[in-house]
């Protein structure tokens, strides 16, 4: 193959500073590196392996609250979301919030990590009007701060003075009580303390259940008069994904996206200065797996076997973690009975929560490792600000939810909102599925490239 035919082939899909002609030339250069058989199989959605073949999908694990605590971030790990919790005690909840733009660097063509253009934004966790209320417990775990952390209980000082202390997220038995009191006093403004203890005027009271419930809604919705306080609308809760409403963010998804990072890297990504690009494994499954596989036509790389196993282990950890959150007695605290009656997705989730909490459903399906792993083709792409760069913790929560849907026990409700993105979609691709006979694939590919992306229009389903 002549060098000039492939010299423009990209190593990752980046839209920053590029126009449609530039992207089209990169796509053609990459396709020139493939054999005819590879091109045909990719276009038909059957080149990359399906999840059913790669992992053992019969394994189960018990619901365990400790598994949820294991994926809860610390406050420093949730640094990038500090505005989401900063004003929940002082401001009213926003009556409506507009999503922030997706985390990109001038990706005006809205290129996704798979080479498609003009893509809508997929919200990793729900921003639907009703179903978002199910995500308050997960929101706390994401930002690393419980809604009632700032409200303490009055405990006796060893010398007899009353001191307000904040309950710790994890026990700190190794620290003597007196030392903990001294440390607390150091953190408080000096004028709040007198010789007999803290000023009664400044002493905080423990939050009521109603305040905690409202605080979790504020954490998710944001507050009035303050920008960037909504977790559901946060730029790190979004990623560009072609036809996301059909295959990714839907009641019956067909795609998993899993960061190829260590567990620690995922937990630490929200720390100050840790927002770096990362690779992801993408795999399709279910009845629409071949059609979803066509979205991977332009994927530039493939995962190694150790990366496939790393992704499986991460998925198992987060499936267990999200499953454990359902044991929290407050998880449905912001719903009314009428909410369940009008929304099938929410009703099914409500029934699952009941079964989990009354122990009539003791286990959740998890991905298991195959005893004899085979030779697989599994898509590997890169998320960056050149396409879109979401929080990998949220990407993993979405992966866990989508996997649980495949196992017929969807851990969180979908509840599609009326407005599915932060901007109006300016494409009709994905609004319907095309099934064509006697397709001229070369002509369809050329047409799609002129449009700026590949889609399932290229090949028959």
Short mmCIF file of C-alpha atoms in Angstrom, two decimals:
data_model
loop_
_atom_site.label_atom_id
_atom_site.label_comp_id
_atom_site.label_asym_id
_atom_site.label_seq_id
_atom_site.Cartn_x
_atom_site.Cartn_y
_atom_site.Cartn_z
CA UNK A 1 0.00 0.00 0.00
CA UNK A 2 1.45 3.36 -0.99
CA UNK A 3 2.47 5.58 1.90
CA UNK A 4 0.49 8.54 0.60
CA UNK A 5 -2.73 6.52 0.93
CA UNK A 6 -2.36 6.07 4.68
CA UNK A 7 -0.22 8.99 5.83
CA UNK A 8 -3.33 10.91 6.91
CA UNK A 9 -4.82 8.04 8.91
CA UNK A 10 -5.52 9.26 12.47
CA UNK A 11 -4.45 7.59 15.71
CA UNK A 12 -7.56 8.88 17.51
CA UNK A 13 -10.66 10.76 16.44
CA UNK A 14 -10.30 14.47 17.19
CA UNK A 15 -12.56 17.24 15.95
CA UNK A 16 -10.61 20.17 17.38
CA UNK A 17 -9.75 22.69 14.69
CA UNK A 18 -10.88 20.47 11.81
CA UNK A 19 -13.46 20.93 9.09
CA UNK A 20 -15.60 18.31 7.34
CA UNK A 21 -13.12 17.82 4.49
CA UNK A 22 -10.29 17.12 6.92
CA UNK A 23 -12.34 14.53 8.81
CA UNK A 24 -13.54 12.90 5.58
CA UNK A 25 -9.96 12.56 4.36
CA UNK A 26 -8.93 10.96 7.65
CA UNK A 27 -11.77 8.46 7.37
CA UNK A 28 -10.82 7.53 3.83
CA UNK A 29 -7.17 7.19 4.85
CA UNK A 30 -8.10 4.82 7.68
CA UNK A 31 -10.41 2.73 5.50
CA UNK A 32 -7.54 2.36 3.04
CA UNK A 33 -5.57 0.50 5.73
CA UNK A 34 -8.22 -2.24 5.99
CA UNK A 35 -8.60 -5.32 3.85
CA UNK A 36 -11.77 -5.77 1.83
CA UNK A 37 -12.93 -8.46 4.26
CA UNK A 38 -12.29 -6.24 7.29
CA UNK A 39 -14.19 -3.36 5.70
CA UNK A 40 -17.14 -5.57 4.85
CA UNK A 41 -17.33 -7.17 8.28
CA UNK A 42 -16.98 -3.85 10.09
CA UNK A 43 -19.69 -2.30 7.98
CA UNK A 44 -22.01 -5.22 8.65
CA UNK A 45 -21.41 -4.90 12.39
CA UNK A 46 -19.87 -8.36 12.77
CA UNK A 47 -16.12 -7.69 12.85
CA UNK A 48 -15.91 -6.89 16.54
CA UNK A 49 -16.77 -9.60 19.05
CA UNK A 50 -20.04 -9.49 20.98
CA UNK A 51 -20.21 -9.41 24.76
CA UNK A 52 -22.05 -12.74 24.84
CA UNK A 53 -18.97 -14.40 23.33
CA UNK A 54 -16.32 -12.58 25.35
CA UNK A 55 -17.58 -12.96 28.94
CA UNK A 56 -19.51 -15.54 30.95
CA UNK A 57 -22.88 -13.89 31.54
CA UNK A 58 -24.31 -16.48 33.92
CA UNK A 59 -22.39 -15.48 37.06
CA UNK A 60 -24.18 -13.83 39.99
CA UNK A 61 -23.28 -12.04 43.23
CA UNK A 62 -25.29 -11.12 46.34
CA UNK A 63 -26.56 -7.59 46.93
CA UNK A 64 -24.20 -6.08 49.49
CA UNK A 65 -24.26 -2.53 50.87
CA UNK A 66 -20.49 -2.68 51.45
CA UNK A 67 -19.97 -3.02 47.68
CA UNK A 68 -21.57 0.40 47.23
CA UNK A 69 -19.35 1.95 49.88
CA UNK A 70 -16.33 0.57 48.01
CA UNK A 71 -17.09 2.77 44.99
CA UNK A 72 -17.89 5.89 47.02
CA UNK A 73 -15.39 8.66 46.38
CA UNK A 74 -13.78 10.73 49.09
CA UNK A 75 -14.31 14.48 49.09
CA UNK A 76 -10.88 15.10 47.52
CA UNK A 77 -11.68 12.57 44.79
CA UNK A 78 -14.82 14.56 43.98
CA UNK A 79 -13.01 17.91 43.83
CA UNK A 80 -14.28 18.82 40.35
CA UNK A 81 -17.86 18.76 41.66
CA UNK A 82 -17.30 21.01 44.67
CA UNK A 83 -19.77 23.62 43.37
CA UNK A 84 -22.52 20.98 43.25
CA UNK A 85 -22.50 20.66 47.04
CA UNK A 86 -21.29 24.11 48.06
CA UNK A 87 -24.65 25.91 48.04
CA UNK A 88 -27.18 23.21 48.86
CA UNK A 89 -27.67 24.54 52.40
CA UNK A 90 -27.96 28.20 51.44
CA UNK A 91 -29.82 28.35 48.11
CA UNK A 92 -33.14 27.22 46.73
CA UNK A 93 -33.24 24.33 44.29
CA UNK A 94 -33.20 25.33 40.63
CA UNK A 95 -36.63 25.05 39.05
CA UNK A 96 -35.05 24.11 35.75
CA UNK A 97 -31.47 23.69 34.60
CA UNK A 98 -29.83 23.77 31.22
CA UNK A 99 -27.02 21.34 30.63
CA UNK A 100 -23.50 22.64 30.35
CA UNK A 101 -21.72 22.05 27.07
CA UNK A 102 -19.95 18.73 26.64
CA UNK A 103 -16.33 18.70 27.83
CA UNK A 104 -14.51 19.32 24.56
CA UNK A 105 -11.92 21.61 23.04
CA UNK A 106 -13.65 23.38 20.13
CA UNK A 107 -15.03 20.14 18.70
CA UNK A 108 -17.48 22.05 16.54
CA UNK A 109 -18.23 19.03 14.32
CA UNK A 110 -19.21 17.05 17.42
CA UNK A 111 -17.00 14.10 16.56
CA UNK A 112 -17.37 11.14 18.90
CA UNK A 113 -14.66 8.68 19.91
CA UNK A 114 -15.73 6.34 17.10
CA UNK A 115 -15.30 8.77 14.20
CA UNK A 116 -18.94 9.76 13.67
CA UNK A 117 -19.81 13.42 13.23
CA UNK A 118 -22.70 15.63 14.25
CA UNK A 119 -23.35 13.53 17.35
CA UNK A 120 -25.81 14.29 20.16
CA UNK A 121 -24.68 14.31 23.77
CA UNK A 122 -25.48 11.26 25.83
CA UNK A 123 -26.12 11.97 29.52
CA UNK A 124 -24.42 9.19 31.43
CA UNK A 125 -26.82 9.43 34.36
CA UNK A 126 -30.44 10.43 33.86
CA UNK A 127 -31.57 14.01 33.51
CA UNK A 128 -35.19 13.00 32.95
CA UNK A 129 -37.80 15.07 34.79
CA UNK A 130 -38.94 12.30 37.14
CA UNK A 131 -36.40 9.48 37.05
CA UNK A 132 -33.44 11.69 37.96
CA UNK A 133 -34.77 11.60 41.53
CA UNK A 134 -33.53 7.99 41.77
CA UNK A 135 -29.90 9.10 41.46
CA UNK A 136 -29.40 11.11 44.65
CA UNK A 137 -27.54 8.35 46.49
CA UNK A 138 -25.24 7.78 43.51
CA UNK A 139 -24.72 11.54 43.20
CA UNK A 140 -23.35 11.67 46.74
CA UNK A 141 -20.94 8.83 45.92
CA UNK A 142 -19.77 10.62 42.78
CA UNK A 143 -18.96 13.95 44.42
CA UNK A 144 -17.58 12.33 47.56
CA UNK A 145 -19.74 14.33 49.92
CA UNK A 146 -22.87 13.28 51.76
CA UNK A 147 -25.61 15.87 51.87
CA UNK A 148 -25.64 15.87 55.69
CA UNK A 149 -21.84 15.98 56.13
CA UNK A 150 -21.86 19.64 57.18
CA UNK A 151 -24.45 19.10 59.88
CA UNK A 152 -23.11 17.56 63.07
CA UNK A 153 -24.37 16.31 66.41
CA UNK A 154 -23.40 17.75 69.77
CA UNK A 155 -21.10 15.48 71.74
CA UNK A 156 -19.48 16.16 75.12
CA UNK A 157 -15.99 17.59 75.26
CA UNK A 158 -13.64 15.55 77.53
CA UNK A 159 -13.41 18.69 79.72
CA UNK A 160 -17.15 19.11 79.86
CA UNK A 161 -17.69 21.70 77.08
CA UNK A 162 -20.08 20.99 74.25
CA UNK A 163 -18.38 20.62 70.87
CA UNK A 164 -20.03 20.13 67.52
CA UNK A 165 -18.35 17.34 65.58
CA UNK A 166 -19.13 16.01 62.14
CA UNK A 167 -19.78 12.30 61.71
CA UNK A 168 -17.03 10.73 59.63
CA UNK A 169 -17.77 8.73 56.49
CA UNK A 170 -15.42 6.01 57.68
CA UNK A 171 -14.42 5.18 61.27
CA UNK A 172 -11.21 6.75 62.58
CA UNK A 173 -10.71 4.69 65.70
CA UNK A 174 -6.96 5.23 65.64
CA UNK A 175 -7.42 8.97 66.41
CA UNK A 176 -8.01 9.77 70.11
CA UNK A 177 -11.21 11.67 70.87
CA UNK A 178 -9.34 14.63 72.30
CA UNK A 179 -7.15 14.88 69.20
CA UNK A 180 -10.22 14.80 66.97
CA UNK A 181 -11.75 17.65 68.97
CA UNK A 182 -8.59 19.74 68.67
CA UNK A 183 -8.46 19.13 64.92
CA UNK A 184 -12.12 20.16 64.60
CA UNK A 185 -11.46 23.36 66.51
CA UNK A 186 -8.54 24.19 64.26
CA UNK A 187 -10.81 23.99 61.23
CA UNK A 188 -13.46 26.33 62.71
CA UNK A 189 -13.18 30.16 62.85
CA UNK A 190 -11.78 31.16 66.27
CA UNK A 191 -14.66 33.51 67.05
CA UNK A 192 -17.07 30.57 67.11
CA UNK A 193 -15.57 29.25 70.33
CA UNK A 194 -15.54 30.49 73.89
CA UNK A 195 -13.97 29.12 77.03
CA UNK A 196 -17.16 27.20 77.69
CA UNK A 197 -17.47 25.79 74.17
CA UNK A 198 -18.87 26.91 70.82
CA UNK A 199 -21.31 29.78 70.61
CA UNK A 200 -24.88 28.53 70.83
CA UNK A 201 -25.78 30.87 68.00
CA UNK A 202 -23.33 29.13 65.67
CA UNK A 203 -23.97 25.52 66.71
CA UNK A 204 -25.39 23.50 63.81
CA UNK A 205 -28.27 21.12 64.15
CA UNK A 206 -28.66 17.74 62.60
CA UNK A 207 -30.58 17.77 59.32
CA UNK A 208 -34.08 16.40 59.12
CA UNK A 209 -34.98 13.65 56.67
CA UNK A 210 -36.81 16.23 54.58
CA UNK A 211 -33.74 18.46 54.39
CA UNK A 212 -31.56 15.52 53.38
CA UNK A 213 -34.05 14.47 50.69
CA UNK A 214 -34.20 18.00 49.29
CA UNK A 215 -30.42 18.32 49.49
CA UNK A 216 -29.94 15.25 47.32
CA UNK A 217 -32.30 16.74 44.75
CA UNK A 218 -30.31 19.97 44.84
CA UNK A 219 -27.10 18.03 44.35
CA UNK A 220 -28.54 16.53 41.18
CA UNK A 221 -30.58 19.52 39.90
CA UNK A 222 -28.42 22.42 41.02
CA UNK A 223 -29.48 25.57 42.85
CA UNK A 224 -30.95 28.86 41.71
CA UNK A 225 -28.60 31.69 40.89
CA UNK A 226 -25.44 29.58 40.74
CA UNK A 227 -23.90 28.11 37.60
CA UNK A 228 -22.33 24.64 37.39
CA UNK A 229 -24.11 23.35 40.49
CA UNK A 230 -26.10 20.62 38.72
CA UNK A 231 -24.51 17.17 38.56
CA UNK A 232 -27.02 15.90 36.01
CA UNK A 233 -26.18 18.82 33.71
CA UNK A 234 -22.44 18.79 34.39
CA UNK A 235 -20.08 18.60 31.43
CA UNK A 236 -18.46 15.51 32.96
CA UNK A 237 -21.84 13.71 32.85
CA UNK A 238 -21.93 13.89 29.05
CA UNK A 239 -20.24 12.41 26.03
CA UNK A 240 -20.84 12.56 22.31
CA UNK A 241 -22.24 9.29 20.99
CA UNK A 242 -23.82 8.73 17.58
CA UNK A 243 -27.34 7.27 17.84
CA UNK A 244 -27.01 7.22 21.62
CA UNK A 245 -30.78 7.39 22.02
CA UNK A 246 -31.13 4.07 20.17
CA UNK A 247 -28.21 2.02 21.47
CA UNK A 248 -26.64 3.61 24.57
CA UNK A 249 -28.96 5.81 26.62
CA UNK A 250 -32.19 3.88 26.31
CA UNK A 251 -34.39 1.46 28.24
CA UNK A 252 -32.96 -1.46 26.26
CA UNK A 253 -29.32 -0.58 25.47
CA UNK A 254 -26.94 -2.51 23.22
CA UNK A 255 -23.57 -0.93 24.04
CA UNK A 256 -21.13 -0.94 26.94
CA UNK A 257 -18.32 1.63 27.23
CA UNK A 258 -15.69 0.80 29.87
CA UNK A 259 -12.62 2.92 30.68
CA UNK A 260 -9.31 1.13 30.41
CA UNK A 261 -8.08 2.53 33.69
CA UNK A 262 -7.28 1.04 37.05
CA UNK A 263 -9.90 1.27 39.77
CA UNK A 264 -7.76 3.84 41.59
CA UNK A 265 -7.39 5.96 38.46
CA UNK A 266 -11.16 6.01 38.03
CA UNK A 267 -11.72 7.00 41.65
CA UNK A 268 -9.00 9.68 41.52
CA UNK A 269 -10.00 11.19 38.15
CA UNK A 270 -12.19 13.78 39.90
CA UNK A 271 -9.27 15.10 41.97
CA UNK A 272 -7.77 18.47 41.17
CA UNK A 273 -5.63 18.26 38.03
CA UNK A 274 -6.40 14.61 37.23
CA UNK A 275 -8.73 15.13 34.24
CA UNK A 276 -6.67 13.35 31.59
CA UNK A 277 -7.69 11.50 28.43
CA UNK A 278 -8.15 7.74 28.56
CA UNK A 279 -8.86 4.71 26.38
CA UNK A 280 -12.14 2.82 26.50
CA UNK A 281 -13.32 -0.65 25.57
CA UNK A 282 -16.60 -0.65 23.65
CA UNK A 283 -18.63 -3.80 23.10
CA UNK A 284 -22.13 -4.52 21.83
CA UNK A 285 -24.70 -7.05 23.01
CA UNK A 286 -28.32 -8.10 22.79
CA UNK A 287 -30.79 -8.27 19.93
CA UNK A 288 -29.46 -5.09 18.29
CA UNK A 289 -25.79 -5.95 18.69
CA UNK A 290 -25.04 -6.13 14.95
CA UNK A 291 -26.72 -2.84 14.18
CA UNK A 292 -24.95 -1.27 17.15
CA UNK A 293 -21.72 -2.86 15.92
CA UNK A 294 -21.97 -0.85 12.73
CA UNK A 295 -21.25 2.26 14.80
CA UNK A 296 -17.76 0.81 15.35
CA UNK A 297 -16.86 0.74 11.64
CA UNK A 298 -14.17 3.41 12.07
CA UNK A 299 -12.72 2.25 15.40
CA UNK A 300 -8.96 2.60 15.13
CA UNK A 301 -7.60 0.05 17.60
CA UNK A 302 -8.32 -3.23 19.40
CA UNK A 303 -7.99 -4.30 23.04
CA UNK A 304 -5.43 -6.77 24.27
CA UNK A 305 -6.63 -9.79 26.25
CA UNK A 306 -5.37 -8.30 29.52
CA UNK A 307 -7.32 -5.11 28.81
CA UNK A 308 -10.46 -7.14 28.15
CA UNK A 309 -10.06 -8.85 31.52
CA UNK A 310 -9.29 -5.53 33.24
CA UNK A 311 -12.51 -4.08 31.83
CA UNK A 312 -14.52 -7.12 32.94
CA UNK A 313 -13.20 -6.86 36.49
CA UNK A 314 -14.05 -3.15 36.62
CA UNK A 315 -17.52 -3.83 35.31
CA UNK A 316 -18.08 -6.48 37.97
CA UNK A 317 -16.96 -4.06 40.68
CA UNK A 318 -19.33 -1.32 39.56
CA UNK A 319 -22.27 -3.65 38.95
CA UNK A 320 -21.86 -4.85 42.53
CA UNK A 321 -21.48 -1.26 43.70
CA UNK A 322 -24.62 0.12 42.04
CA UNK A 323 -26.51 -2.99 43.16
CA UNK A 324 -25.45 -2.31 46.75
CA UNK A 325 -26.91 1.20 46.60
CA UNK A 326 -30.41 -0.29 46.28
CA UNK A 327 -30.19 -1.44 49.90
CA UNK A 328 -30.18 2.18 51.07
CA UNK A 329 -33.54 2.81 52.75
CA UNK A 330 -33.63 6.38 51.43
CA UNK A 331 -33.15 5.56 47.75
CA UNK A 332 -36.83 6.18 46.94
CA UNK A 333 -37.33 9.05 49.35
CA UNK A 334 -38.18 11.65 46.69
CA UNK A 335 -40.85 9.66 44.85
CA UNK A 336 -44.62 9.61 45.18
CA UNK A 337 -46.77 6.57 44.44
CA UNK A 338 -48.22 8.37 41.43
CA UNK A 339 -44.73 8.55 39.87
CA UNK A 340 -44.62 4.76 39.59
CA UNK A 341 -48.09 4.51 38.09
CA UNK A 342 -47.31 6.63 35.03
CA UNK A 343 -43.81 5.43 34.12
CA UNK A 344 -43.14 1.76 33.21
CA UNK A 345 -39.36 2.08 33.60
CA UNK A 346 -39.69 3.65 37.03
CA UNK A 347 -42.31 1.12 38.09
CA UNK A 348 -40.04 -1.81 37.16
CA UNK A 349 -37.19 -0.22 39.14
CA UNK A 350 -39.46 0.36 42.14
CA UNK A 351 -40.44 -3.32 42.10
CA UNK A 352 -36.77 -4.32 41.92
CA UNK A 353 -35.94 -2.14 44.95
CA UNK A 354 -38.77 -3.80 46.87
CA UNK A 355 -37.48 -7.28 46.01
CA UNK A 356 -33.93 -6.37 46.96
CA UNK A 357 -34.88 -4.82 50.28
CA UNK A 358 -37.25 -7.61 51.29
CA UNK A 359 -34.59 -10.13 50.19
CA UNK A 360 -36.84 -11.95 47.74
CA UNK A 361 -34.17 -11.21 45.09
CA UNK A 362 -30.83 -11.97 46.74
CA UNK A 363 -28.45 -11.79 43.73
CA UNK A 364 -27.51 -9.65 40.74
CA UNK A 365 -25.95 -10.82 37.46
CA UNK A 366 -22.26 -10.01 36.98
CA UNK A 367 -19.82 -10.58 34.09
CA UNK A 368 -17.64 -13.62 34.70
CA UNK A 369 -14.33 -14.56 33.12
CA UNK A 370 -14.38 -17.43 30.67
CA UNK A 371 -12.35 -20.45 31.66
CA UNK A 372 -10.78 -20.67 28.22
CA UNK A 373 -10.64 -17.17 26.70
CA UNK A 374 -10.66 -17.14 22.94
CA UNK A 375 -9.28 -14.82 20.29
CA UNK A 376 -11.42 -11.72 20.17
CA UNK A 377 -11.67 -8.44 18.34
CA UNK A 378 -12.81 -5.86 20.90
CA UNK A 379 -12.99 -2.18 20.00
CA UNK A 380 -10.60 0.27 21.65
CA UNK A 381 -11.04 4.03 21.34
CA UNK A 382 -9.83 7.13 23.12
CA UNK A 383 -11.91 9.70 24.95
CA UNK A 384 -10.34 13.15 25.04
CA UNK A 385 -11.33 16.78 24.78
CA UNK A 386 -10.72 16.36 21.06
CA UNK A 387 -14.03 14.45 20.98
CA UNK A 388 -15.53 14.49 24.50
CA UNK A 389 -14.10 13.70 27.91
CA UNK A 390 -16.54 12.57 30.63
CA UNK A 391 -15.80 11.39 34.15
CA UNK A 392 -14.81 7.69 33.93
CA UNK A 393 -16.62 7.05 37.25
CA UNK A 394 -19.88 8.10 35.61
CA UNK A 395 -19.01 6.09 32.49
CA UNK A 396 -18.65 3.04 34.72
CA UNK A 397 -21.98 3.66 36.45
CA UNK A 398 -23.60 3.81 33.01
CA UNK A 399 -21.84 0.59 32.00
CA UNK A 400 -23.12 -1.15 35.13
CA UNK A 401 -26.68 -0.01 34.44
CA UNK A 402 -26.53 -1.10 30.80
CA UNK A 403 -25.06 -4.48 31.71
CA UNK A 404 -27.75 -5.05 34.33
CA UNK A 405 -30.36 -4.36 31.65
CA UNK A 406 -28.87 -7.19 29.60
CA UNK A 407 -29.19 -9.45 32.64
CA UNK A 408 -32.91 -8.50 32.96
CA UNK A 409 -32.42 -6.68 36.28
CA UNK A 410 -31.90 -3.04 35.35
CA UNK A 411 -30.41 -1.33 38.37
CA UNK A 412 -31.57 2.21 37.60
CA UNK A 413 -34.51 3.56 35.56
CA UNK A 414 -33.99 5.01 32.09
CA UNK A 415 -36.99 7.34 31.64
CA UNK A 416 -36.00 9.10 28.45
CA UNK A 417 -36.42 12.88 28.74
CA UNK A 418 -38.10 14.88 26.01
CA UNK A 419 -34.93 16.87 25.35
CA UNK A 420 -32.11 14.38 24.89
CA UNK A 421 -29.19 16.75 24.50
CA UNK A 422 -27.81 20.16 25.32
CA UNK A 423 -28.35 21.41 21.78
CA UNK A 424 -30.94 20.73 19.15
CA UNK A 425 -29.99 17.77 16.99
CA UNK A 426 -29.23 18.89 13.47
CA UNK A 427 -29.22 15.45 11.92
CA UNK A 428 -31.90 12.94 10.99
CA UNK A 429 -29.54 10.00 11.25
CA UNK A 430 -30.74 7.53 13.87
CA UNK A 431 -34.40 8.55 13.73
CA UNK A 432 -35.26 5.31 11.97
CA UNK A 433 -33.54 2.06 11.04
CA UNK A 434 -32.99 1.29 7.42
CA UNK A 435 -33.11 -2.25 6.09
CA UNK A 436 -32.02 -2.37 2.47
CA UNK A 437 -31.51 -5.14 -0.02
CA UNK A 438 -28.98 -5.04 -2.86
CA UNK A 439 -27.14 -2.11 -1.32
CA UNK A 440 -24.36 -0.44 -3.29
CA UNK A 441 -21.99 -0.28 -0.32
CA UNK A 442 -19.38 1.87 -2.04
CA UNK A 443 -21.95 4.46 -3.01
CA UNK A 444 -23.53 4.44 0.46
CA UNK A 445 -20.11 4.84 2.10
CA UNK A 446 -19.24 7.79 -0.11
CA UNK A 447 -22.59 9.40 0.70
CA UNK A 448 -22.11 8.89 4.41
CA UNK A 449 -18.62 10.35 4.34
CA UNK A 450 -19.94 13.45 2.61
CA UNK A 451 -22.47 13.76 5.41
CA UNK A 452 -19.64 13.64 7.92
CA UNK A 453 -20.11 10.24 9.57
CA UNK A 454 -20.82 6.58 9.25
CA UNK A 455 -24.05 5.05 10.43
CA UNK A 456 -26.19 2.00 9.94
CA UNK A 457 -27.36 3.49 6.66
CA UNK A 458 -24.15 2.22 5.11
CA UNK A 459 -24.96 -1.46 5.24
CA UNK A 460 -28.06 -3.57 5.55
CA UNK A 461 -29.03 -4.73 9.02
#
